[in-house]
Short mmCIF file of C-alpha atoms and ligand atoms in Angstrom, two decimals:
data_model
loop_
_atom_site.label_atom_id
_atom_site.label_comp_id
_atom_site.label_asym_id
_atom_site.label_seq_id
_atom_site.Cartn_x
_atom_site.Cartn_y
_atom_site.Cartn_z
CA MET A 11 0.36 -0.01 -0.07
CA PRO A 12 0.99 3.40 -1.05
CA GLU A 13 2.32 5.27 1.84
CA PRO A 14 -1.34 7.66 2.83
CA ALA A 15 2.04 10.85 2.48
CA HIS A 16 2.10 9.74 -0.60
CA HIS A 17 -1.46 8.60 -2.20
CA ALA A 18 -5.03 10.18 -2.27
CA ASP A 19 -7.75 9.53 -4.21
CA VAL A 20 -7.79 12.90 -5.29
CA VAL A 21 -4.50 15.56 -5.93
CA ILE A 22 -5.74 18.87 -5.92
CA VAL A 23 -3.48 21.35 -7.14
CA GLY A 24 -3.70 25.32 -5.43
CA ALA A 25 -5.36 25.88 -2.55
CA GLY A 26 -7.58 28.97 -3.85
CA VAL A 27 -11.14 29.81 -3.00
CA SER A 28 -11.74 27.41 -5.67
CA GLY A 29 -9.37 23.89 -4.90
CA LEU A 30 -10.72 24.34 -1.71
CA SER A 31 -14.55 24.41 -2.73
CA ALA A 32 -13.76 21.09 -4.97
CA ALA A 33 -12.30 19.37 -2.41
CA HIS A 34 -14.88 20.15 0.41
CA GLN A 35 -16.91 18.61 -2.32
CA LEU A 36 -14.92 14.86 -2.90
CA ILE A 37 -14.38 14.66 1.07
CA ARG A 38 -18.02 14.78 1.87
CA ALA A 39 -18.39 12.00 -0.96
CA GLY A 40 -15.60 10.10 1.17
CA VAL A 41 -13.22 10.32 -1.31
CA THR A 42 -10.13 11.02 -0.16
CA THR A 43 -8.02 14.38 -1.06
CA VAL A 44 -4.89 15.99 -0.33
CA ILE A 45 -4.01 19.50 -1.81
CA LEU A 46 -0.69 20.72 -2.33
CA GLU A 47 -0.27 24.24 -2.71
CA ALA A 48 3.29 25.84 -3.80
CA ALA A 49 2.47 29.21 -1.02
CA PRO A 50 2.81 29.60 2.33
CA TYR A 51 -0.42 30.00 3.03
CA VAL A 52 -3.86 28.89 1.17
CA GLY A 53 -6.16 31.90 -0.49
CA GLY A 54 -4.39 32.20 -3.82
CA ARG A 55 -5.22 35.75 -4.81
CA MET A 56 -7.46 36.05 -1.56
CA SER A 57 -4.95 37.44 0.49
CA THR A 58 -4.67 40.07 3.08
CA GLU A 59 -1.37 41.49 4.54
CA LYS A 60 -1.30 42.34 7.88
CA VAL A 61 0.83 46.20 8.54
CA ASP A 62 0.29 48.13 12.09
CA GLY A 63 -2.23 46.42 12.73
CA PHE A 64 -4.49 47.59 9.17
CA ARG A 65 -5.88 44.77 7.39
CA LEU A 66 -5.40 45.16 3.85
CA ASP A 67 -6.48 43.34 0.60
CA ARG A 68 -4.50 42.22 -1.76
CA ILE A 69 -7.81 42.70 -4.11
CA GLY A 70 -10.20 44.78 -4.42
CA GLN A 71 -12.82 42.40 -2.98
CA LEU A 72 -16.62 43.06 -4.59
CA LEU A 73 -18.53 40.38 -3.15
CA SER A 74 -22.53 39.97 -3.84
CA THR A 75 -24.65 38.86 -1.16
CA SER A 76 -26.11 37.20 -3.77
CA TYR A 77 -24.08 34.91 -4.65
CA PRO A 78 -25.07 31.70 -4.22
CA GLU A 79 -22.03 29.87 -3.80
CA LEU A 80 -21.62 32.01 -0.37
CA ARG A 81 -24.18 30.21 0.84
CA HIS A 82 -24.05 26.59 -0.71
CA THR A 83 -20.02 26.00 -0.16
CA PRO A 84 -19.92 23.68 2.81
CA GLY A 85 -17.94 25.40 5.68
CA LEU A 86 -18.63 29.29 4.84
CA ASP A 87 -21.35 29.21 7.33
CA ALA A 88 -19.30 31.33 9.94
CA LEU A 89 -19.01 34.38 6.31
CA ALA A 90 -19.44 37.56 7.69
CA LEU A 91 -20.16 39.94 5.13
CA ARG A 92 -19.58 43.50 5.80
CA PRO A 93 -22.20 45.50 3.32
CA PHE A 94 -21.84 48.87 1.74
CA ALA A 95 -24.09 51.18 3.17
CA PRO A 96 -26.46 52.87 1.98
CA GLY A 97 -24.74 51.36 -0.70
CA LEU A 98 -23.37 53.45 -3.48
CA LEU A 99 -22.11 56.62 -3.82
CA VAL A 100 -21.28 58.26 -7.61
CA HIS A 101 -18.99 60.78 -7.60
CA SER A 102 -20.09 62.17 -10.89
CA GLU A 103 -18.87 66.26 -12.18
CA GLY A 104 -17.85 67.31 -8.41
CA GLN A 105 -20.74 65.54 -6.99
CA HIS A 106 -21.58 62.66 -4.81
CA HIS A 107 -25.22 60.78 -5.50
CA ARG A 108 -26.26 58.44 -3.85
CA ALA A 109 -27.57 55.36 -5.79
CA ALA A 110 -27.96 52.53 -3.00
CA GLU A 111 -31.07 52.30 -2.76
CA PHE A 112 -31.64 50.61 -6.11
CA ILE A 113 -30.75 47.10 -4.11
CA GLY A 114 -33.38 45.04 -2.78
CA ALA A 115 -35.11 42.15 -3.41
CA PRO A 116 -36.43 40.73 -7.02
CA GLY A 117 -40.17 40.57 -7.58
CA PRO A 118 -42.88 43.26 -6.91
CA ARG A 119 -41.98 44.58 -4.05
CA ARG A 120 -38.41 45.09 -5.70
CA ALA A 121 -40.02 47.01 -8.16
CA ARG A 122 -41.92 48.71 -5.70
CA GLY A 123 -38.89 49.60 -3.96
CA ALA A 124 -36.84 50.81 -7.52
CA LEU A 125 -39.44 53.27 -8.19
CA HIS A 126 -39.26 54.99 -4.79
CA ALA A 127 -36.09 54.74 -4.85
CA ALA A 128 -35.71 56.47 -8.14
CA ARG A 129 -37.57 59.38 -6.48
CA ALA A 130 -35.33 59.51 -3.91
CA LEU A 131 -32.19 59.54 -6.02
CA ALA A 132 -34.70 62.75 -8.13
CA SER A 133 -33.73 64.33 -5.53
CA ALA A 134 -31.10 66.52 -3.52
CA PRO A 135 -27.62 65.02 -4.50
CA LEU A 136 -26.31 63.90 -1.60
CA VAL A 137 -23.89 66.07 0.93
CA PRO A 138 -21.85 63.82 2.88
CA ARG A 139 -24.22 63.93 6.80
CA PRO A 140 -23.18 66.44 9.70
CA ALA A 141 -21.20 65.81 12.62
CA ARG A 142 -24.64 64.53 14.51
CA THR A 143 -24.90 61.37 12.20
CA ALA A 144 -21.70 59.58 13.28
CA ALA A 145 -23.42 57.65 15.94
CA ARG A 146 -25.12 55.42 14.19
CA THR A 147 -21.35 54.33 11.68
CA PRO A 148 -19.98 51.82 12.44
CA SER A 149 -17.42 51.77 15.07
CA GLY A 150 -14.02 51.91 13.25
CA THR A 151 -14.27 55.74 15.12
CA ALA A 152 -12.73 56.31 17.89
CA PRO A 153 -15.42 56.46 21.04
CA GLY A 154 -16.92 59.76 22.13
CA ARG A 155 -15.44 61.25 18.89
CA ALA A 156 -17.05 63.24 16.56
CA LEU A 157 -17.05 62.04 12.98
CA ARG A 158 -15.58 65.14 10.86
CA THR A 159 -16.78 65.04 7.66
CA SER A 160 -15.26 66.68 4.47
CA ARG A 161 -17.20 70.00 3.03
CA PRO A 162 -18.95 68.11 -0.10
CA PRO A 163 -17.28 69.18 -3.64
CA ALA A 164 -18.49 72.59 -4.83
CA ARG A 165 -19.70 71.75 -8.37
CA SER A 166 -23.67 70.83 -8.40
CA THR A 167 -24.89 69.20 -11.15
CA PRO A 168 -28.20 66.48 -10.80
CA LEU A 169 -26.94 62.89 -12.10
CA GLY A 170 -29.53 62.24 -14.01
CA SER A 171 -34.06 63.28 -14.48
CA ALA A 172 -36.12 61.40 -12.37
CA LEU A 173 -37.74 60.26 -15.25
CA ASP A 174 -34.82 58.80 -15.97
CA GLN A 175 -33.60 57.85 -12.36
CA ALA A 176 -37.32 55.42 -12.67
CA ARG A 177 -36.35 54.04 -15.83
CA LEU A 178 -32.98 52.42 -14.38
CA GLY A 179 -34.98 51.90 -11.34
CA ALA A 180 -36.99 49.60 -13.03
CA ALA A 181 -34.29 48.23 -15.80
CA LEU A 182 -32.37 47.03 -12.26
CA ALA A 183 -35.92 46.07 -10.99
CA ARG A 184 -36.15 43.82 -14.22
CA LEU A 185 -32.56 42.28 -14.16
CA ALA A 186 -32.72 41.27 -10.78
CA ALA A 187 -36.32 39.10 -11.87
CA THR A 188 -35.16 37.84 -14.87
CA PRO A 189 -33.59 33.66 -14.54
CA VAL A 190 -29.92 33.38 -16.12
CA ARG A 191 -30.76 31.21 -18.33
CA ARG A 192 -33.02 33.99 -20.14
CA LEU A 193 -30.55 36.22 -18.94
CA LEU A 194 -27.86 33.67 -21.24
CA ALA A 195 -29.65 33.99 -23.64
CA ARG A 196 -29.69 37.31 -24.96
CA PRO A 197 -27.67 38.07 -27.90
CA GLU A 198 -24.00 38.42 -27.13
CA LEU A 199 -21.76 42.21 -26.85
CA PRO A 200 -18.91 43.62 -26.20
CA ALA A 201 -20.73 44.63 -22.63
CA ALA A 202 -20.18 48.51 -23.30
CA ARG A 203 -22.08 48.45 -26.76
CA ALA A 204 -24.84 46.40 -25.64
CA LEU A 205 -25.42 49.12 -22.24
CA SER A 206 -25.85 51.82 -25.17
CA ALA A 207 -28.27 49.52 -27.31
CA ARG A 208 -30.49 49.40 -23.98
CA GLY A 209 -32.33 52.41 -24.47
CA LEU A 210 -31.35 54.56 -21.44
CA PRO A 211 -30.08 57.86 -21.64
CA THR A 212 -26.24 58.32 -21.93
CA ARG A 213 -26.08 59.63 -18.60
CA THR A 214 -27.26 56.94 -16.49
CA ILE A 215 -24.80 55.01 -18.42
CA GLU A 216 -21.90 56.93 -18.38
CA GLY A 217 -22.67 58.11 -14.96
CA PHE A 218 -23.88 54.94 -12.90
CA LEU A 219 -23.62 51.77 -15.25
CA ARG A 220 -20.15 52.30 -16.17
CA PRO A 221 -18.95 53.08 -13.49
CA LEU A 222 -20.56 50.13 -11.78
CA LEU A 223 -19.96 47.97 -13.79
CA SER A 224 -16.06 48.92 -14.60
CA ALA A 225 -15.83 47.78 -10.98
CA LEU A 226 -17.70 44.45 -10.39
CA LEU A 227 -15.90 43.25 -13.75
CA CYS A 228 -12.58 44.47 -12.91
CA ASP A 229 -13.01 45.58 -16.61
CA PRO A 230 -12.26 49.94 -17.37
CA ASP A 231 -13.49 49.73 -21.11
CA LEU A 232 -15.83 47.29 -20.40
CA THR A 233 -14.80 44.75 -23.14
CA THR A 234 -16.55 42.23 -21.00
CA SER A 235 -19.15 39.87 -22.57
CA SER A 236 -22.31 41.76 -22.44
CA ARG A 237 -23.59 38.04 -20.75
CA CYS A 238 -21.33 38.50 -18.07
CA ALA A 239 -22.70 42.14 -17.63
CA ASP A 240 -25.92 41.54 -17.08
CA LEU A 241 -24.78 38.60 -14.40
CA ALA A 242 -22.92 41.00 -12.89
CA LEU A 243 -25.43 43.69 -12.78
CA HIS A 244 -28.65 41.15 -11.78
CA ALA A 245 -26.22 39.80 -8.57
CA PHE A 246 -25.87 43.12 -7.91
CA ALA A 247 -30.22 44.17 -7.61
CA ARG A 248 -31.18 41.34 -5.79
CA GLY A 249 -28.44 42.01 -2.98
CA ARG A 250 -25.93 43.60 -1.46
CA LEU A 251 -22.37 44.86 -2.82
CA CYS A 252 -20.13 43.66 0.81
CA LEU A 253 -16.90 42.69 2.15
CA PRO A 254 -16.29 39.63 3.73
CA GLU A 255 -15.16 40.82 7.35
CA GLY A 256 -11.70 40.71 8.63
CA GLY A 257 -10.19 40.48 5.29
CA ALA A 258 -10.53 38.75 2.12
CA ASP A 259 -8.23 36.10 3.12
CA VAL A 260 -11.07 35.43 5.99
CA LEU A 261 -12.81 32.72 2.66
CA PRO A 262 -10.33 30.80 2.26
CA GLU A 263 -9.29 30.07 5.33
CA LEU A 264 -12.50 29.93 6.43
CA LEU A 265 -12.52 26.40 3.89
CA ALA A 266 -9.41 25.61 4.81
CA ALA A 267 -9.91 25.28 8.35
CA ALA A 268 -13.12 23.04 7.93
CA LEU A 269 -11.58 20.51 6.20
CA PRO A 270 -9.86 17.37 7.66
CA PRO A 271 -6.29 18.02 9.26
CA GLY A 272 -4.18 17.25 7.09
CA THR A 273 -5.89 17.93 3.73
CA VAL A 274 -3.67 21.26 2.84
CA ARG A 275 0.14 21.00 2.77
CA THR A 276 1.33 23.89 1.58
CA GLY A 277 4.56 24.85 0.77
CA VAL A 278 4.86 22.56 -1.95
CA ARG A 279 5.24 22.98 -5.74
CA VAL A 280 4.30 20.83 -8.34
CA THR A 281 6.39 20.65 -11.21
CA ALA A 282 4.13 17.79 -13.17
CA VAL A 283 1.03 16.67 -13.18
CA ALA A 284 -0.53 13.47 -15.28
CA ALA A 285 -4.20 11.54 -14.76
CA ASN A 286 -2.52 9.64 -11.28
CA ARG A 287 0.76 11.03 -10.40
CA VAL A 288 1.94 14.42 -9.17
CA MET A 289 5.81 15.47 -9.24
CA THR A 290 6.35 18.33 -6.56
CA ALA A 291 9.16 20.24 -5.38
CA GLU A 292 9.92 19.67 -2.35
CA HIS A 293 8.08 16.27 -1.60
CA GLY A 294 8.93 13.81 -4.59
CA GLU A 295 6.03 12.34 -6.15
CA LEU A 296 1.73 11.24 -4.93
CA THR A 297 -0.18 9.28 -6.52
CA CYS A 298 -3.62 9.14 -6.76
CA ARG A 299 -6.69 8.03 -9.08
CA GLY A 300 -7.21 11.65 -10.28
CA VAL A 301 -5.54 15.08 -10.50
CA LEU A 302 -7.72 18.58 -9.99
CA LEU A 303 -5.90 21.07 -11.46
CA ALA A 304 -6.90 24.82 -9.37
CA THR A 305 -4.06 26.69 -10.27
CA ASP A 306 -4.65 30.62 -11.93
CA ALA A 307 -4.70 30.18 -16.10
CA ARG A 308 -1.15 30.66 -16.20
CA ALA A 309 0.11 28.28 -13.80
CA ALA A 310 -2.36 25.87 -15.66
CA ALA A 311 -1.06 26.30 -18.91
CA GLU A 312 2.92 25.77 -17.51
CA LEU A 313 1.87 21.86 -15.79
CA LEU A 314 -0.71 21.53 -19.07
CA PRO A 315 0.87 22.76 -22.04
CA GLY A 316 -2.52 23.61 -24.43
CA LEU A 317 -4.30 25.48 -21.56
CA ARG A 318 -5.69 28.74 -22.66
CA VAL A 319 -4.36 31.55 -21.30
CA PRO A 320 -6.71 34.28 -21.43
CA SER A 321 -5.60 37.40 -21.27
CA PHE A 322 -6.21 39.71 -18.18
CA HIS A 323 -7.40 42.86 -16.39
CA PRO A 324 -4.61 44.07 -13.98
CA VAL A 325 -5.84 45.91 -11.32
CA THR A 326 -3.80 48.10 -8.28
CA VAL A 327 -4.97 48.54 -4.70
CA VAL A 328 -3.66 51.00 -3.04
CA HIS A 329 -4.21 51.31 1.22
CA HIS A 330 -4.07 54.78 3.46
CA ALA A 331 -4.13 55.28 6.94
CA VAL A 332 -6.24 58.47 7.13
CA PRO A 333 -6.28 61.04 10.01
CA GLU A 334 -10.16 61.61 9.60
CA PRO A 335 -12.46 59.63 8.08
CA PRO A 336 -13.43 61.31 4.26
CA LEU A 337 -16.79 60.00 3.98
CA ALA A 338 -18.87 59.33 6.90
CA GLU A 339 -20.90 56.25 5.54
CA PRO A 340 -19.68 53.10 4.76
CA ALA A 341 -20.32 53.40 1.15
CA LEU A 342 -18.42 52.74 -1.80
CA LEU A 343 -17.33 55.97 -4.13
CA LEU A 344 -17.15 55.59 -7.51
CA ASP A 345 -15.58 57.53 -9.87
CA ALA A 346 -18.12 58.60 -13.42
CA ASP A 347 -15.91 60.73 -14.79
CA ARG A 348 -12.74 59.35 -14.89
CA ARG A 349 -10.67 62.54 -14.39
CA GLY A 350 -7.70 60.14 -12.55
CA PRO A 351 -6.69 56.48 -12.54
CA VAL A 352 -9.43 55.37 -9.04
CA ALA A 353 -12.09 53.60 -9.61
CA HIS A 354 -13.52 52.85 -6.75
CA THR A 355 -12.64 54.06 -3.28
CA ALA A 356 -13.86 54.04 0.01
CA VAL A 357 -13.57 53.42 3.68
CA VAL A 358 -13.10 50.98 4.57
CA SER A 359 -12.56 50.83 7.94
CA HIS A 360 -16.94 52.12 8.09
CA VAL A 361 -17.69 49.26 5.83
CA ASP A 362 -15.46 46.84 8.51
CA PRO A 363 -14.47 47.79 11.72
CA THR A 364 -11.46 44.94 11.98
CA ARG A 365 -10.03 46.19 9.13
CA ALA A 366 -8.22 49.29 11.26
CA PRO A 367 -6.78 49.37 14.73
CA ALA A 368 -9.08 51.29 17.13
CA GLY A 369 -9.25 54.96 16.00
CA ARG A 370 -7.76 54.90 13.44
CA PHE A 371 -8.58 54.97 9.68
CA LEU A 372 -8.63 52.86 6.52
CA VAL A 373 -8.71 53.89 2.94
CA SER A 374 -8.86 51.75 0.53
CA SER A 375 -9.52 52.55 -3.45
CA THR A 376 -9.21 50.62 -7.23
CA VAL A 377 -7.25 50.84 -10.59
CA LEU A 378 -8.29 49.39 -12.79
CA GLY A 379 -6.25 49.13 -15.73
CA PRO A 380 -2.60 49.76 -15.76
CA PRO A 381 -1.67 51.47 -13.32
CA PRO A 382 0.03 54.76 -13.90
CA ASP A 383 3.99 55.66 -12.80
CA ASP A 384 3.56 57.80 -10.29
CA LEU A 385 1.14 55.84 -8.45
CA ASP A 386 1.06 57.29 -4.88
CA ARG A 387 1.11 60.56 -6.16
CA THR A 388 -1.64 60.43 -8.90
CA VAL A 389 -3.61 58.47 -6.67
CA LEU A 390 -3.78 60.60 -3.83
CA ALA A 391 -4.51 64.57 -5.81
CA HIS A 392 -7.86 62.21 -7.27
CA LEU A 393 -9.16 60.83 -4.07
CA ALA A 394 -8.54 64.75 -2.88
CA ALA A 395 -11.07 65.73 -5.97
CA LEU A 396 -12.98 62.54 -5.21
CA TYR A 397 -13.71 63.19 -1.76
CA GLY A 398 -13.72 66.53 -1.52
CA THR A 399 -10.71 66.88 0.48
CA PRO A 400 -7.05 67.31 1.42
CA THR A 401 -4.79 64.32 1.83
CA ASP A 402 -1.84 65.50 1.87
CA ARG A 403 -2.04 63.55 5.03
CA TRP A 404 -2.84 60.25 4.58
CA GLU A 405 -0.31 57.97 4.81
CA LEU A 406 -0.16 55.29 1.82
CA LEU A 407 0.24 51.96 3.57
CA ALA A 408 0.69 49.17 0.89
CA ALA A 409 0.57 49.51 -2.90
CA HIS A 410 -0.63 46.41 -4.50
CA HIS A 411 -0.61 45.50 -8.14
CA THR A 412 -1.70 42.31 -9.47
CA ARG A 413 -0.89 41.97 -13.34
CA GLU A 414 -2.80 39.27 -13.70
CA ALA A 415 -5.60 39.83 -11.59
CA VAL A 416 -8.95 39.01 -13.81
CA PRO A 417 -9.08 36.88 -16.38
CA ALA A 418 -11.00 38.65 -19.10
CA MET A 419 -14.56 37.85 -20.38
CA PRO A 420 -14.87 39.18 -23.94
CA PRO A 421 -17.26 37.58 -25.69
CA PRO A 422 -17.95 34.22 -27.07
CA HIS A 423 -16.84 33.13 -23.29
CA ASP A 424 -18.00 30.00 -22.39
CA LEU A 425 -19.36 29.86 -17.99
CA ARG A 426 -18.80 26.90 -18.44
CA ARG A 427 -15.94 26.20 -19.99
CA PRO A 428 -14.71 22.61 -19.50
CA VAL A 429 -13.36 20.57 -16.01
CA ARG A 430 -12.46 17.53 -16.43
CA LEU A 431 -10.21 17.71 -19.80
CA LEU A 432 -10.12 13.41 -19.90
CA SER A 433 -10.58 10.81 -17.03
CA GLY A 434 -8.07 11.74 -14.10
CA LEU A 435 -7.48 15.35 -14.86
CA TYR A 436 -9.81 17.71 -14.48
CA VAL A 437 -9.11 22.05 -14.40
CA CYS A 438 -10.72 24.19 -12.55
CA GLY A 439 -10.23 28.28 -11.78
CA ASP A 440 -12.11 31.24 -12.02
CA HIS A 441 -10.49 30.88 -15.89
CA ARG A 442 -12.97 28.32 -16.34
CA ASP A 443 -16.05 29.95 -15.36
CA THR A 444 -16.49 33.71 -14.56
CA SER A 445 -13.40 35.67 -13.54
CA THR A 446 -15.01 36.01 -9.79
CA VAL A 447 -15.07 34.71 -6.49
CA GLN A 448 -18.66 33.12 -7.27
CA GLY A 449 -17.26 31.54 -10.67
CA ALA A 450 -14.06 30.01 -9.00
CA LEU A 451 -16.29 28.59 -6.22
CA HIS A 452 -18.64 27.40 -8.35
CA SER A 453 -16.05 26.44 -10.68
CA GLY A 454 -14.36 23.79 -7.96
CA ARG A 455 -17.88 22.42 -8.01
CA ARG A 456 -18.46 21.32 -10.99
CA ALA A 457 -14.79 20.28 -11.25
CA ALA A 458 -15.87 18.26 -7.72
CA ARG A 459 -18.83 16.62 -9.59
CA ALA A 460 -16.73 15.35 -12.84
CA VAL A 461 -14.54 13.76 -10.73
CA LEU A 462 -17.31 11.52 -8.56
CA ALA A 463 -18.87 10.96 -12.26
CA ASP A 464 -15.98 9.05 -12.84
CA LEU A 465 -15.07 7.07 -10.12
CA GLY A 466 -18.95 6.17 -10.02
CA ILE A 467 -19.59 7.78 -6.75
CA GLU A 468 -22.82 9.44 -6.40
CA PRO A 469 -22.07 13.07 -4.87
CA THR A 470 -23.90 12.65 -1.40
CA HIS A 471 -25.94 16.01 -1.96
CA THR A 472 -28.59 17.13 -4.60
CA GLU A 473 -26.90 19.09 -7.26
CA ASP A 474 -28.12 22.43 -8.09
CA GLN A 475 -28.72 24.12 -10.73
CA LEU A 476 -27.03 27.06 -8.77
CA PRO A 477 -27.92 29.54 -11.22
CA THR A 478 -24.20 31.52 -11.70
CA ALA A 479 -24.92 35.30 -9.81
CA ALA A 480 -21.75 36.65 -11.32
C1 FAD B 7 -6.93 42.70 -7.76
C2 FAD B 7 -8.12 41.98 -7.86
C3 FAD B 7 -9.49 42.01 -8.06
C4 FAD B 7 -10.21 41.37 -7.33
N1 FAD B 7 -11.50 41.64 -7.27
C5 FAD B 7 -12.91 40.79 -7.21
C6 FAD B 7 -13.74 41.68 -7.38
O1 FAD B 7 -13.85 42.16 -6.93
N2 FAD B 7 -14.86 40.48 -6.68
C7 FAD B 7 -15.15 38.88 -7.11
O2 FAD B 7 -15.92 38.50 -7.23
N3 FAD B 7 -13.52 38.89 -7.54
C8 FAD B 7 -12.71 39.11 -7.38
N4 FAD B 7 -11.25 38.99 -8.21
C9 FAD B 7 -11.16 38.12 -7.99
C10 FAD B 7 -10.93 36.94 -7.27
O3 FAD B 7 -9.75 36.90 -6.52
C11 FAD B 7 -11.19 35.35 -7.70
O4 FAD B 7 -11.51 35.24 -9.27
C12 FAD B 7 -11.26 34.35 -7.29
O5 FAD B 7 -9.71 34.38 -5.62
C13 FAD B 7 -10.20 33.17 -7.98
O6 FAD B 7 -9.86 31.80 -7.05
P1 FAD B 7 -8.88 30.78 -7.49
O7 FAD B 7 -8.91 29.27 -7.01
O8 FAD B 7 -9.62 30.03 -9.29
O9 FAD B 7 -7.60 30.96 -8.08
P2 FAD B 7 -6.38 31.40 -7.68
O10 FAD B 7 -6.84 31.98 -6.06
O11 FAD B 7 -5.51 31.74 -7.53
O12 FAD B 7 -5.98 30.21 -6.50
C14 FAD B 7 -5.12 29.30 -7.55
C15 FAD B 7 -3.96 28.57 -5.96
O13 FAD B 7 -3.01 27.99 -6.46
C16 FAD B 7 -2.04 28.02 -5.95
N5 FAD B 7 -0.73 27.45 -7.45
C17 FAD B 7 -0.43 28.03 -8.68
N6 FAD B 7 -0.06 26.93 -8.70
C18 FAD B 7 0.82 25.81 -8.52
C19 FAD B 7 1.54 24.99 -8.52
N7 FAD B 7 2.28 24.43 -9.45
N8 FAD B 7 1.90 23.66 -7.17
C20 FAD B 7 0.88 24.36 -6.21
N9 FAD B 7 0.06 25.32 -6.02
C21 FAD B 7 0.12 26.41 -7.47
C22 FAD B 7 -1.26 29.25 -6.12
O14 FAD B 7 -0.76 29.41 -5.20
C23 FAD B 7 -2.67 29.90 -4.99
O15 FAD B 7 -2.65 29.41 -3.93
C24 FAD B 7 -9.99 39.84 -8.20
C25 FAD B 7 -8.63 39.40 -7.74
C26 FAD B 7 -7.68 40.63 -8.22
C27 FAD B 7 -6.28 39.98 -8.33
#
């Protein structure tokens, strides 16, 4: 008998969320499983750096409470999601506009909510709340200390008319209520072209939908397939944008902690794979009945030449410690004007107080596309305009640049790229599904199912036709 350390039914290469999700499905079905991870920690791209008591995500992590896999993946029951509240602010023409109330449940209630929201949106643009509302914000602020907010940017131009807002609200309500399979049956175009064909006013598209979709897809030019864009908006309209409490790495760490001890072996780089064995740099060979590659797309193609490597959207996340929070609310601020590098930003310590030490404030901002050479200077200048406050006393904590952050999804995009290459050899990861945490988790579930089918094992749980939220 081979030593357990050198044999498992299935070896998974990579302990990102897709590999961890697959391991849960396999182990639940009684399949012995080992995950080999090259890094010294689990989570892959979902990592969080700890600096002076701040928790700094490598990724500009926007999750949606409506992602089905967050509810269905074992081990995530303890995951706390911190919603942006009231939701979104859009910075346009020197002003902040509230765009939060579109979010709600689908169906007639949702539609009524959208119309209500439309009316709210048509009213005066948002002015940051005065100090007395500070007590209602999360406790990232020092106890007993009034929140000072900056003055709003001076110029005042409405984002759109009441009618524009009503049409947008109704369009989102319809989208929320549309079944995913109908969304996927729509003609597929680059998202930017599809948006302009939807009959919405240009200012609604440019002032709200474009910045929102850019943030959700990490794609500033909206070259993404309109089907993926529809799925992203569908998830947005059905749930709330949120962050995992404690940092992005909490999600994979919860998944790993719920696996049997010894399942994940970190610090083990796989150098070659076949259907019944893997070779590692550090520990020789492991034999198995199946290998599941759960790496990023490029590493997968290095191990199995011939696998497609997509192009990628680069993303840079910049973290600043700030002496005073520039917004009173835990909202996500989107830039509609594109007069600087920042696509979206938030006082993250308002959204999730665990990410900053007591009495300190964390602003995290996301730059989409190639970053400028003088990143911190241009980001600070842009943030000063977005928040309407001086930023010269803001302290740079970290700037994380990931060149191959998010696999691009131009049309035609196969949302269900095959996960079974041949009996014994499988592949999963965000590059086989949608380029999101939801897509990565879902691809792991699909791959585990393919493995079980080849091993002649019935899944222990009913496989759902899980709607893909994004
Ligand atoms: C900057 C940035 C911003 C993002 N923003 C969002 C967002 O707002 N919302 C959202 O939903 N998603 C976002 N994403 C995408 C999301 O993070 C990914 O889709 C998801 O984490 C991918 O998980 P994965 O398991 O497919 O791959 P990965 O996380 O890449 O995991 C692959 C693992 O394989 C390991 N590995 C590679 N090669 C080997 C080898 N030879 N041997 C052993 N191990 C190996 C790697 O070390 C890694 O741990 C963002 C990503 C980035 C980088």
